[in-house]
Coordinates of C-alpha atoms in Angstrom, one line a residue:
X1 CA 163.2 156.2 89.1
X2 CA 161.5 158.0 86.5
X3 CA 161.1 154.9 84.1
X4 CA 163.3 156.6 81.7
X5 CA 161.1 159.8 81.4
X6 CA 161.2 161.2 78.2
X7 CA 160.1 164.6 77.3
X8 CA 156.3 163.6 76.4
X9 CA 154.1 166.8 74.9
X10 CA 150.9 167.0 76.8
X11 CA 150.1 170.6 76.9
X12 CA 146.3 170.8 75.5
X13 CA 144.8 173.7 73.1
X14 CA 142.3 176.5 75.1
X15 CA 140.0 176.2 72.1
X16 CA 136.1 177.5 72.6
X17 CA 134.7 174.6 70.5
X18 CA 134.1 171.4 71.9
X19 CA 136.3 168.7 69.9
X20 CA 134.0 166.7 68.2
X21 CA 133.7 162.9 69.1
X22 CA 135.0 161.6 65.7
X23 CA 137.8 158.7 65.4
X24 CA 140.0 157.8 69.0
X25 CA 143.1 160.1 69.0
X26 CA 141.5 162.2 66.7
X27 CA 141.3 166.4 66.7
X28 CA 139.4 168.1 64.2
X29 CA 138.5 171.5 66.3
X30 CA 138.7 174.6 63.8
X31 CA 141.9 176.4 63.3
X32 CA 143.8 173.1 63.9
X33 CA 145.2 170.1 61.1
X34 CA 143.9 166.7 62.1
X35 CA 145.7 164.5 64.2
X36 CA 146.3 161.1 63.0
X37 CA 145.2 157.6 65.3
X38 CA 147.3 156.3 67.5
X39 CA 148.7 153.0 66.6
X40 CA 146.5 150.1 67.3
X41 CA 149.1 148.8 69.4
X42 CA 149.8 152.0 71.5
X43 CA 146.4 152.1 72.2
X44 CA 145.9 148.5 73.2
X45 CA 148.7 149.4 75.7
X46 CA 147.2 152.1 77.2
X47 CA 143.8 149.4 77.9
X48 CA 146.2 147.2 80.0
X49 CA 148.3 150.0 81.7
X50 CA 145.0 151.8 82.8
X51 CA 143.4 148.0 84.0
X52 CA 146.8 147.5 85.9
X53 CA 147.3 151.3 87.2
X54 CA 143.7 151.2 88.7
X55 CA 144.0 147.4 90.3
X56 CA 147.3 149.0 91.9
X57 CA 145.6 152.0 93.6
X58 CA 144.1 151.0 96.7
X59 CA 146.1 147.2 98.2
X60 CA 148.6 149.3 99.8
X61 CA 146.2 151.0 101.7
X62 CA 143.4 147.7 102.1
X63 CA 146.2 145.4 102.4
X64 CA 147.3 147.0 105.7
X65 CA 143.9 147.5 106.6
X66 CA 144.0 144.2 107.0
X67 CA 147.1 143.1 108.8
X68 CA 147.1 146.4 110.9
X69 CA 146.8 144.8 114.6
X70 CA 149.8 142.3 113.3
X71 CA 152.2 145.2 111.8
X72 CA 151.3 146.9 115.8
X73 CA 152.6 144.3 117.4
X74 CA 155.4 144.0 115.1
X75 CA 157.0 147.3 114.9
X76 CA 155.7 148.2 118.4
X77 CA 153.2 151.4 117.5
X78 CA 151.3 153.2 120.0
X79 CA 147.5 153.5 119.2
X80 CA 148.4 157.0 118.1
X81 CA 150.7 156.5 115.8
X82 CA 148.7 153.2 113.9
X83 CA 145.6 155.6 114.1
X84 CA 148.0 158.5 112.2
X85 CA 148.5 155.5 109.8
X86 CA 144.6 155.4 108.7
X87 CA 144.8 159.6 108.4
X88 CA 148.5 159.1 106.5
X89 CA 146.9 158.2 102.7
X90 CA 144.0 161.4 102.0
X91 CA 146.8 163.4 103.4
X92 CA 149.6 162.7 100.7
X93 CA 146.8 162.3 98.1
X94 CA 146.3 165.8 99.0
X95 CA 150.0 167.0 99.0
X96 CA 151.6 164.5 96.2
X97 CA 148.2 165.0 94.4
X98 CA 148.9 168.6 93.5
X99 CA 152.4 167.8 91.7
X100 CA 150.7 165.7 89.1
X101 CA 150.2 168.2 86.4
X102 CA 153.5 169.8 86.6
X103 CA 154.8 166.7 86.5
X104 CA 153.2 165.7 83.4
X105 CA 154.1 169.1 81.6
X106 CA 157.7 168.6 82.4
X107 CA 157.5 164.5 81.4
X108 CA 154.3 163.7 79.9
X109 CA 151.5 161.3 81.6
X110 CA 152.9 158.1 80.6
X111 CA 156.2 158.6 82.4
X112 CA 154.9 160.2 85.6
X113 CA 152.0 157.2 85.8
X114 CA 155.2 154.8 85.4
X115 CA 157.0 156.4 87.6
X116 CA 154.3 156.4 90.0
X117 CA 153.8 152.6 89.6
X118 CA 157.5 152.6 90.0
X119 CA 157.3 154.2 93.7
X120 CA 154.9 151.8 94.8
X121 CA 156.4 149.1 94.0
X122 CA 159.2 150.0 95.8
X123 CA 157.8 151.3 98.9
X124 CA 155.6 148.0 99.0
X125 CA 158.6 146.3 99.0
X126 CA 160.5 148.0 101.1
X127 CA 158.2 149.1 104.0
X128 CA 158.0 145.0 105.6
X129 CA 161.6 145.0 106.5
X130 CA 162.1 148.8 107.0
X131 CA 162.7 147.8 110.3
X132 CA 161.1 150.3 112.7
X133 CA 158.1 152.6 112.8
X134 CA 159.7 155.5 110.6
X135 CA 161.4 153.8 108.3
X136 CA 157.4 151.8 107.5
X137 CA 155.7 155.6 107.8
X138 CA 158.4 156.7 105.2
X139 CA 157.9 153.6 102.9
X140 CA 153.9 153.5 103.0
X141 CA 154.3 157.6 102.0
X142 CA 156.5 156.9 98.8
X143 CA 154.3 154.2 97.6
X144 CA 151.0 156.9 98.2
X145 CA 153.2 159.4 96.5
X146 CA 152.9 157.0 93.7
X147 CA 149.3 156.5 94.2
X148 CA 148.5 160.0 94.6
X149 CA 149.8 161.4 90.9
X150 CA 148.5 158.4 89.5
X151 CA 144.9 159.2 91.0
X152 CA 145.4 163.0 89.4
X153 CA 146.5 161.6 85.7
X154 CA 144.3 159.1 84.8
X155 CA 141.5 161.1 83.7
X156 CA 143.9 162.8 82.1
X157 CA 145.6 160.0 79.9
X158 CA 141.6 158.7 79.5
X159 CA 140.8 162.2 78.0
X160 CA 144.0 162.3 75.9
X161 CA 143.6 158.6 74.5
X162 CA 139.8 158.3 74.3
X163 CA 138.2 161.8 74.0
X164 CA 135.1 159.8 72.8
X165 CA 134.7 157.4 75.3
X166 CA 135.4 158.9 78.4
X167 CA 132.3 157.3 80.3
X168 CA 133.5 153.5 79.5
X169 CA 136.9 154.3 79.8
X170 CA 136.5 155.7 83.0
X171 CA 133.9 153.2 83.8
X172 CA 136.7 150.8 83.3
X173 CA 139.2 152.2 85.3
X174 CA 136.9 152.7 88.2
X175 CA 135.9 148.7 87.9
X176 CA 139.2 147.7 88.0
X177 CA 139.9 150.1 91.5
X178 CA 137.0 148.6 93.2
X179 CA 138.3 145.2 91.8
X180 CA 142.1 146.0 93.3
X181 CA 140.0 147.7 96.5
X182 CA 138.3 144.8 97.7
X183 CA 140.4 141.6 96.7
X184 CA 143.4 143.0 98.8
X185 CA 140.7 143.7 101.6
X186 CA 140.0 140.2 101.4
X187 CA 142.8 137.9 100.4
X188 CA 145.6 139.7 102.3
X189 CA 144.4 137.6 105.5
X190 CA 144.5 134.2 104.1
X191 CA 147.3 134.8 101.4
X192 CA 149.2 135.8 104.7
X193 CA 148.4 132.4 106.3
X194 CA 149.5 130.5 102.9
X195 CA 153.0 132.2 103.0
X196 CA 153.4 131.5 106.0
X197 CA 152.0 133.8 108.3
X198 CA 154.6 136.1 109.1
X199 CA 153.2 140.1 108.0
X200 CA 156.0 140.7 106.2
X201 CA 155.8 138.7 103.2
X202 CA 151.7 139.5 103.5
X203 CA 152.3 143.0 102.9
X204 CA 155.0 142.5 100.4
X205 CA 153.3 140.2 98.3
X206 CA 151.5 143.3 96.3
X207 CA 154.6 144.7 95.0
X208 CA 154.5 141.9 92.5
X209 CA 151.0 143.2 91.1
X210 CA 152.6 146.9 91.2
X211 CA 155.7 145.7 89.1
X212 CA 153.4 143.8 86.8
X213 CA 151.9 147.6 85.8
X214 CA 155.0 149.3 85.2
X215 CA 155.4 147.2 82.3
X216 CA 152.9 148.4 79.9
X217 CA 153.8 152.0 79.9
X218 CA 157.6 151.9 79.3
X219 CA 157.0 151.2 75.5
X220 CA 154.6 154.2 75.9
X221 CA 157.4 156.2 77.3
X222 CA 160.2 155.3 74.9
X223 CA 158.1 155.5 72.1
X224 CA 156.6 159.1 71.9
X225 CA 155.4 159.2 68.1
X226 CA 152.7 156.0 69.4
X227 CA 150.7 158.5 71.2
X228 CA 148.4 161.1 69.8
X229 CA 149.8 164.1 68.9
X230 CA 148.9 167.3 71.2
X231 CA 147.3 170.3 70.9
X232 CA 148.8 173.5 70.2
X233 CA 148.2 175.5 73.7
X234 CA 147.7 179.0 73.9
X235 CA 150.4 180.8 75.8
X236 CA 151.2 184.1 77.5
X237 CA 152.6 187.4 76.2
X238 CA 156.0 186.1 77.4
X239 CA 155.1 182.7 75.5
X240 CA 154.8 180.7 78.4
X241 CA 151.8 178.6 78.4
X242 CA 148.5 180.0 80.3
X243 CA 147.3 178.1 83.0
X244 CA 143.5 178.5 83.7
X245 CA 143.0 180.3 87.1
X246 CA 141.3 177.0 88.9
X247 CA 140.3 178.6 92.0
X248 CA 137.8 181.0 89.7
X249 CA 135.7 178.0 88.7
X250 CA 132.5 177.1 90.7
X251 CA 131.8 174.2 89.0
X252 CA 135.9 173.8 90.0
X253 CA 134.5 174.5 94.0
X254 CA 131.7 172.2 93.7
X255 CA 133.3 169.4 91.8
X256 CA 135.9 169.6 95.0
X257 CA 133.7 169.5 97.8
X258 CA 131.6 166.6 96.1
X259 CA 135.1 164.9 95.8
X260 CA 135.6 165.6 99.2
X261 CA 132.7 164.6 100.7
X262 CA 132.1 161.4 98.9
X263 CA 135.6 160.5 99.9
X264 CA 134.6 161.2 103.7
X265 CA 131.6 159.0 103.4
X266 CA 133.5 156.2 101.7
X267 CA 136.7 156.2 104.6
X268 CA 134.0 156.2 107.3
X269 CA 132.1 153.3 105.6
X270 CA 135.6 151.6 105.4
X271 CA 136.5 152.7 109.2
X272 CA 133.7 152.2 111.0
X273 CA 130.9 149.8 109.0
X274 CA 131.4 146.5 110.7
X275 CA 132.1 147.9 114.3
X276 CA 128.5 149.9 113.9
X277 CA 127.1 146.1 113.2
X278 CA 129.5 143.9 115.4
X279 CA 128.3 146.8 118.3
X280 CA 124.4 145.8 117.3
X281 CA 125.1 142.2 117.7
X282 CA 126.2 140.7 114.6
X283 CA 128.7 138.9 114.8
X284 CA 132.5 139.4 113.5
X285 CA 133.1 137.0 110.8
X286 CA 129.4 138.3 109.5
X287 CA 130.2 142.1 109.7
X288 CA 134.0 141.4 108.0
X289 CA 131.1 139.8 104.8
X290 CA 128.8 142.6 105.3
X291 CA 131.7 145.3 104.3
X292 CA 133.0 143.2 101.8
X293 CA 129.7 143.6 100.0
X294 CA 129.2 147.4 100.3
X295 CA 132.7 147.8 98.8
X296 CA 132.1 145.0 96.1
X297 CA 129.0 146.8 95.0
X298 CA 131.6 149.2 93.5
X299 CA 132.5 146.5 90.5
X300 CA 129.7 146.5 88.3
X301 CA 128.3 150.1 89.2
X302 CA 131.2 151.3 88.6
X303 CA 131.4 150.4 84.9
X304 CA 127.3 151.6 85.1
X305 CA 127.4 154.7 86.0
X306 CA 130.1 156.8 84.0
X307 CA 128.3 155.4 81.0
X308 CA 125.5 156.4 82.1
X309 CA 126.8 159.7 83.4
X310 CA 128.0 160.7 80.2
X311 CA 124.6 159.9 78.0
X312 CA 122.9 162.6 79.9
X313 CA 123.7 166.6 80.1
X314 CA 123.2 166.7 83.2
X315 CA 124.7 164.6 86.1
X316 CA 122.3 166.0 89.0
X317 CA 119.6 163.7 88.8
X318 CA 122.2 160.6 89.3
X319 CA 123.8 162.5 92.6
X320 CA 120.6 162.7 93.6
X321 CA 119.9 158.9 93.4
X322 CA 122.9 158.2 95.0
X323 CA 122.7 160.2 98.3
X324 CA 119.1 159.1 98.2
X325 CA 120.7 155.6 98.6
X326 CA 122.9 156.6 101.1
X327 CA 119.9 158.3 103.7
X328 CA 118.1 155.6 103.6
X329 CA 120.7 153.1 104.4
X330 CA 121.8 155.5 107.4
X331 CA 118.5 155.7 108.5
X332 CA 118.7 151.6 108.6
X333 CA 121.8 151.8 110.6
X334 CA 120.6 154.0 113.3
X335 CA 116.5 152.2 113.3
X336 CA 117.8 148.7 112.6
X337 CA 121.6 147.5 111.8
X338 CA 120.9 143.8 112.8
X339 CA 117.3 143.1 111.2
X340 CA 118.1 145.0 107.7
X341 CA 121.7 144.8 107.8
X342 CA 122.2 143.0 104.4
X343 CA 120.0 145.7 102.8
X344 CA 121.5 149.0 104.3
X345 CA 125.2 146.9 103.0
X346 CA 123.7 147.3 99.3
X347 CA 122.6 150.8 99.5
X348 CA 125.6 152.1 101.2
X349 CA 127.7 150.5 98.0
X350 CA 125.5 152.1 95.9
X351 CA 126.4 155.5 97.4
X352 CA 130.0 155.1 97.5
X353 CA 130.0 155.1 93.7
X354 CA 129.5 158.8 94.0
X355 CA 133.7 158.3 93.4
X356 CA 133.2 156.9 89.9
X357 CA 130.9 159.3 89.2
X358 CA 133.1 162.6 90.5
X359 CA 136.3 160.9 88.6
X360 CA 133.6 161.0 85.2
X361 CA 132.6 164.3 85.9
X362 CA 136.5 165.4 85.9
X363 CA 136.8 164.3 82.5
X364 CA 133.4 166.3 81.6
X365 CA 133.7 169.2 83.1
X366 CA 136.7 170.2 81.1
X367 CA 137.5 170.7 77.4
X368 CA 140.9 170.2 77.2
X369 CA 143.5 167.8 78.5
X370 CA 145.2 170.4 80.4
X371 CA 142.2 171.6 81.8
X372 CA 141.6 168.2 82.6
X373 CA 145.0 167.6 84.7
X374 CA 144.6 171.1 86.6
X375 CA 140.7 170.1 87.2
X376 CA 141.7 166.7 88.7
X377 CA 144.4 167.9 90.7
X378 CA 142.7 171.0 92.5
X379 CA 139.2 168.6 92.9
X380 CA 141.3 165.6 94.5
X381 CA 144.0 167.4 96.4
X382 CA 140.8 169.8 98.1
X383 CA 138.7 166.5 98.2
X384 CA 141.1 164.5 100.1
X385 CA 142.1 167.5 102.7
X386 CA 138.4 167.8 102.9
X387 CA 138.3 163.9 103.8
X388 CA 140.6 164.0 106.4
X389 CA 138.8 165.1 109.5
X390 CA 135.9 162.9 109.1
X391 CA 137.0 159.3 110.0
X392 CA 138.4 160.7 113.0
X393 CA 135.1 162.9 114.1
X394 CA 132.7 160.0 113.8
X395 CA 135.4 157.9 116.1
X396 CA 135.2 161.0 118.4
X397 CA 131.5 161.2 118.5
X398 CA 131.4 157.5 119.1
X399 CA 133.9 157.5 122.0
X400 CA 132.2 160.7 123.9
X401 CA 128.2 159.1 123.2
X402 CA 128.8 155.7 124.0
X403 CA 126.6 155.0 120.7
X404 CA 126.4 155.3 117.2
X405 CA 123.3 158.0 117.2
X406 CA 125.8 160.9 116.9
X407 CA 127.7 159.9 114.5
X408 CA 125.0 158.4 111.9
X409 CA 123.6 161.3 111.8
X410 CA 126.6 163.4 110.9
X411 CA 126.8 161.2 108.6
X412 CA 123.6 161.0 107.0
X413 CA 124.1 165.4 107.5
X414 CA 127.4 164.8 105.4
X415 CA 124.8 163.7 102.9
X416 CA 122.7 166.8 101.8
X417 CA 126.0 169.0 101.4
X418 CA 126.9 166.1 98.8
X419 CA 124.0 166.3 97.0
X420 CA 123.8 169.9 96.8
X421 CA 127.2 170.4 95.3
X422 CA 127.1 167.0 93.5
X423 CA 123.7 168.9 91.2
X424 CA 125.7 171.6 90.8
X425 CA 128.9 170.1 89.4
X426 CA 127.0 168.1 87.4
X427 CA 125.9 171.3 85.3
X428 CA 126.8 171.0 81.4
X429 CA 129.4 173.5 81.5
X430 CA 133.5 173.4 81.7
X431 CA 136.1 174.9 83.6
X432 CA 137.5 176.7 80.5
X433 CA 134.5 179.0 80.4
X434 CA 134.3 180.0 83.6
X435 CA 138.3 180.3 84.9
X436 CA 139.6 181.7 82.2
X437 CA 143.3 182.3 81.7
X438 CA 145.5 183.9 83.8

């Protein structure tokens, strides 16, 4: 299950000096010898497995999006239990999430990542012909187990890899996630049809594309010496290594409520988008379009703005464009979804890449691979519990108001907490130097 794990080094020197953005793979931080490149091929490798890793994030969730009034009917699920399914992903992002680093200690990136592609291809597999509610519920949970480290370790393989290209790396990786994102969203429907329109094989189908990104990382795996060599760590008196005390960090705090929060916005876009413009008159097959586009806007922006993000010092001033973006497209939801519909579609895609941006400031925001892994772990795990009540508020507040008033303007409210912790997360300063060690 583990993809042959191997013992991978990954713990990450506590050093006080930034490591200088010299050759890929490369360390030259004072008081340590030089680390020599990783092979061309290795890293080559590492390109495809991050492409593949990130188109694999998202179809299990979009792809039942999708399908989920078919896979109702089919298994027999109460309206409770289907709407526990759309709660079910944040949740063990949050649980599974937290593992990651531990994991990666024990077994190194590579293998977990593999193992995590691993688990979803199995439980994409496996969850068509479960053959009842529980046995779909467990499946859909192993293959967000799998999702869920992976989430937590890619900024971390990004930061170990390319040190001096986070921004384009990461831009990268969050291109190829709002690629994965939206192509499930759309083609799951039709490809369906062309199998022959039985759920099962509809749902199944994406275990091919998960297999297909196992395969890069087992060389990675078996061959250890391909990778770049890790930093000595700093350790306790009993010469176990130190982990920084997360939880001490405000930048920590306000990195995971931006996380959070941007992730609320996003799952409500997803949710409840085209009902809030199929409810002001447009119609379906229109609506179905206009939330394609908002979650398409994610391809190209998402490469943007992580190299933007890490050309300036200071990340603020792009938070601040974003949930600028976002107001104003609220506001044209709740003054007029029909007549500007197309235009409030745009800027609400242009907020949701808040995510690319949080997943960039992850890799900033920490000096050290390690500090990296514990930074991403605690930011998504809180961000995703965070997430969790917000989907199902907005369908509250729609249900109890008969309209949309209510909840627009939660979430246009949901905005300004975003901003404000967004500018001050996106302070030039790391986790390191404010946790400490424990």
């Amino acid at each position: 299950m583990m993809c042959g794990m191997a013992s991978e080094e990954t713990r990450i020197a506590d050093t006080r000096t930034e490591m200088p953005s010299t050759e890929r793979g490369v360390s030259t931080a004072p008081g340590t010898r030089p680390t020599p490149p990783a092979h061309a091929w290795a890293t080559r490798l590492v390109v495809v497995g991050i492409v593949l890793t990130a188109l694999n994030l998202r179809p299990a969730i979009t792809s039942l999006g999708a399908l989920l009034e078919e896979v109702r009917d089919g298994l027999g699920m109460s309206g409770s239990v289907a709407g526990l399914l759309t709660s079910v992903p944040p949740l063990c992002f949050a649980v599974f999430g937290v593992t990651a680093p531990r994991l990666a200690r024990r077994f190194g990136p590579a293998a977990v990542v593999c193992a995590g592609m691993a688990a979803i291809t199995a439980g994409l597999l496996i969850r068509p012909y479960a053959g009842g509610t529980a046995g779909f519920l467990a499946a859909s949970a192993l293959a967000l187990m799998g999702i869920a480290v992976s989430n937590v370790l890619m900024p971390v393989i990004v930061k170990r890899w390319f040190p001096d290209r986070v921004g384009s790396m990461t831009g990268l990786y969050s291109m190829a996630l709002a690629l994965g994102t939206s192509t499930a969203a759309a083609v799951t429907v039709p490809l369906t049809g062309a199998l022959g329109g039985g759920w099962q094989s509809g749902l199944a189908v994406w275990a091919g594309l998960a297999a297909a990104a196992v395969l890069p990382w087992l060389p990675l795996v078996r061959n250890r010496g391909a990778a770049p060599a890790p930093e000595p760590v700093r350790t306790a008196p009993d010469g176990r290594a130190a982990p920084l005390r997360i939880t001490r960090s405000r930048t920590a705090w306000a990195l995971a409520v931006f996380f959070g929060l941007q992730a609320t916005a996003a799952y409500i876009t997803m949710g409840w988008m085209a009902q809030i413009f199929r409810d002001a008159g447009v119609p379906a097959g229109t609506a179905g379009l206009l939330l394609a586009v908002t979650m398409v806007m994610g391809v190209p922006l998402a490469f943007v703005i992580p190299r933007l993000a890490t050309r300036l010092p200071h990340q603020g001033p792009i938070v601040l464009a974003l949930g600028v973006c976002g107001l104003v497209g609220y506001a044209g939801l709740y003054l007029a979804p029909a007549g500007g519909a197309w235009a409030w579609a745009v800027l609400l895609g242009i907020a949701n890449c808040a995510f690319p941006l949080a997943l960039t400031m992850v890799g900033m925001r920490a000096r050290t691979g390690a500090g990296v892994a514990q930074l991403s772990a605690f930011a998504q795990s809180t961000g995703y519990l965070i997430s969790i009540p917000g989907p199902l508020l907005v369908g509250v507040l729609y249900q109890h108001s008969g309209g949309w008033g209510l909840p627009i303007a939660l979430m246009a409210g949901l905005m300004l907490p975003q901003m404000a912790v967004g500018f001050l997360a996106g302070r030039d300063r790391t986790v390191e130097d404010e946790a400490g060690r424990a």
